[in-house]
Amino acid sequence: ISSDPPNSTQGPDTDKKAPQEKPVDKAGKNPTQEPEEEIDIDLDAPETEKAALAIQSQFRRFQKKKK
């Protein structure tokens, strides 16, 4: 009987804490890590356009598989 209440209490506690921990971890990691370097992307560059088309194509295939 004494082992049942801790298990039942830990189950909901961990379930409640898990969703809260993810945002806390993300927020907690950002200050500990170096600030993100701002990257300037030339949106008119041909290689950027090629990359965008490739990403869009893969995403469309993913959407078709999903259905």
PDB file of C-alpha atoms in Angstrom:
ATOM      1  CA  ILE A   1       0.000   0.000   0.000  1.00  0.00           C
ATOM      2  CA  SER A   2       2.837   2.405   0.834  1.00  0.00           C
ATOM      3  CA  SER A   3       4.404   1.851  -2.621  1.00  0.00           C
ATOM      4  CA  ASP A   4       1.106   2.503  -4.455  1.00  0.00           C
ATOM      5  CA  PRO A   5       0.606   6.147  -3.387  1.00  0.00           C
ATOM      6  CA  PRO A   6       4.159   7.235  -4.387  1.00  0.00           C
ATOM      7  CA  ASN A   7       3.759   5.541  -7.783  1.00  0.00           C
ATOM      8  CA  SER A   8       0.360   7.115  -8.376  1.00  0.00           C
ATOM      9  CA  THR A   9       1.660  10.487  -7.199  1.00  0.00           C
ATOM     10  CA  GLN A  10       4.818  10.254  -9.298  1.00  0.00           C
ATOM     11  CA  GLY A  11       2.881   9.284 -12.449  1.00  0.00           C
ATOM     12  CA  PRO A  12       0.738  12.434 -12.588  1.00  0.00           C
ATOM     13  CA  ASP A  13       3.597  14.573 -11.258  1.00  0.00           C
ATOM     14  CA  THR A  14       5.951  13.448 -14.005  1.00  0.00           C
ATOM     15  CA  ASP A  15       3.155  13.837 -16.570  1.00  0.00           C
ATOM     16  CA  LYS A  16       2.514  17.368 -15.349  1.00  0.00           C
ATOM     17  CA  LYS A  17       6.205  18.225 -15.122  1.00  0.00           C
ATOM     18  CA  ALA A  18       7.206  16.766 -18.501  1.00  0.00           C
ATOM     19  CA  PRO A  19       5.296  19.302 -20.636  1.00  0.00           C
ATOM     20  CA  GLN A  20       6.488  22.101 -18.362  1.00  0.00           C
ATOM     21  CA  GLU A  21      10.106  20.922 -18.457  1.00  0.00           C
ATOM     22  CA  LYS A  22      10.354  21.119 -22.248  1.00  0.00           C
ATOM     23  CA  PRO A  23       9.705  24.881 -22.467  1.00  0.00           C
ATOM     24  CA  VAL A  24      11.797  25.424 -19.345  1.00  0.00           C
ATOM     25  CA  ASP A  25      14.645  23.429 -20.898  1.00  0.00           C
ATOM     26  CA  LYS A  26      14.436  25.413 -24.124  1.00  0.00           C
ATOM     27  CA  ALA A  27      14.298  28.684 -22.210  1.00  0.00           C
ATOM     28  CA  GLY A  28      16.950  27.451 -19.795  1.00  0.00           C
ATOM     29  CA  LYS A  29      19.331  26.365 -22.553  1.00  0.00           C
ATOM     30  CA  ASN A  30      19.259  29.643 -24.461  1.00  0.00           C
ATOM     31  CA  PRO A  31      20.773  31.771 -21.659  1.00  0.00           C
ATOM     32  CA  THR A  32      23.419  29.131 -20.884  1.00  0.00           C
ATOM     33  CA  GLN A  33      24.397  28.810 -24.548  1.00  0.00           C
ATOM     34  CA  GLU A  34      26.073  31.579 -26.463  1.00  0.00           C
ATOM     35  CA  PRO A  35      23.581  33.951 -28.088  1.00  0.00           C
ATOM     36  CA  GLU A  36      22.523  32.757 -31.520  1.00  0.00           C
ATOM     37  CA  GLU A  37      24.520  34.292 -34.312  1.00  0.00           C
ATOM     38  CA  GLU A  38      22.331  36.287 -36.673  1.00  0.00           C
ATOM     39  CA  ILE A  39      22.705  34.930 -40.183  1.00  0.00           C
ATOM     40  CA  ASP A  40      22.085  37.139 -43.203  1.00  0.00           C
ATOM     41  CA  ILE A  41      20.683  35.109 -46.103  1.00  0.00           C
ATOM     42  CA  ASP A  42      20.574  36.570 -49.592  1.00  0.00           C
ATOM     43  CA  LEU A  43      17.033  35.686 -50.641  1.00  0.00           C
ATOM     44  CA  ASP A  44      17.750  36.606 -54.266  1.00  0.00           C
ATOM     45  CA  ALA A  45      20.730  34.260 -54.598  1.00  0.00           C
ATOM     46  CA  PRO A  46      20.218  31.373 -57.068  1.00  0.00           C
ATOM     47  CA  GLU A  47      21.437  28.764 -54.566  1.00  0.00           C
ATOM     48  CA  THR A  48      18.900  30.031 -52.022  1.00  0.00           C
ATOM     49  CA  GLU A  49      16.123  29.619 -54.580  1.00  0.00           C
ATOM     50  CA  LYS A  50      17.317  26.089 -55.404  1.00  0.00           C
ATOM     51  CA  ALA A  51      17.363  25.181 -51.717  1.00  0.00           C
ATOM     52  CA  ALA A  52      13.876  26.614 -51.205  1.00  0.00           C
ATOM     53  CA  LEU A  53      12.498  24.651 -54.165  1.00  0.00           C
ATOM     54  CA  ALA A  54      14.092  21.446 -52.863  1.00  0.00           C
ATOM     55  CA  ILE A  55      12.625  21.970 -49.399  1.00  0.00           C
ATOM     56  CA  GLN A  56       9.184  22.737 -50.845  1.00  0.00           C
ATOM     57  CA  SER A  57       9.325  19.634 -53.038  1.00  0.00           C
ATOM     58  CA  GLN A  58      10.231  17.408 -50.098  1.00  0.00           C
ATOM     59  CA  PHE A  59       7.476  18.972 -48.016  1.00  0.00           C
ATOM     60  CA  ARG A  60       4.883  18.333 -50.747  1.00  0.00           C
ATOM     61  CA  ARG A  61       5.964  14.674 -50.931  1.00  0.00           C
ATOM     62  CA  PHE A  62       5.711  14.448 -47.151  1.00  0.00           C
ATOM     63  CA  GLN A  63       2.175  15.901 -47.251  1.00  0.00           C
ATOM     64  CA  LYS A  64       1.115  13.372 -49.919  1.00  0.00           C
ATOM     65  CA  LYS A  65       2.470  10.468 -47.841  1.00  0.00           C
ATOM     66  CA  LYS A  66       0.727  11.850 -44.770  1.00  0.00           C
ATOM     67  CA  LYS A  67      -2.679  11.628 -46.500  1.00  0.00           C
TER      68      LYS A  67
END
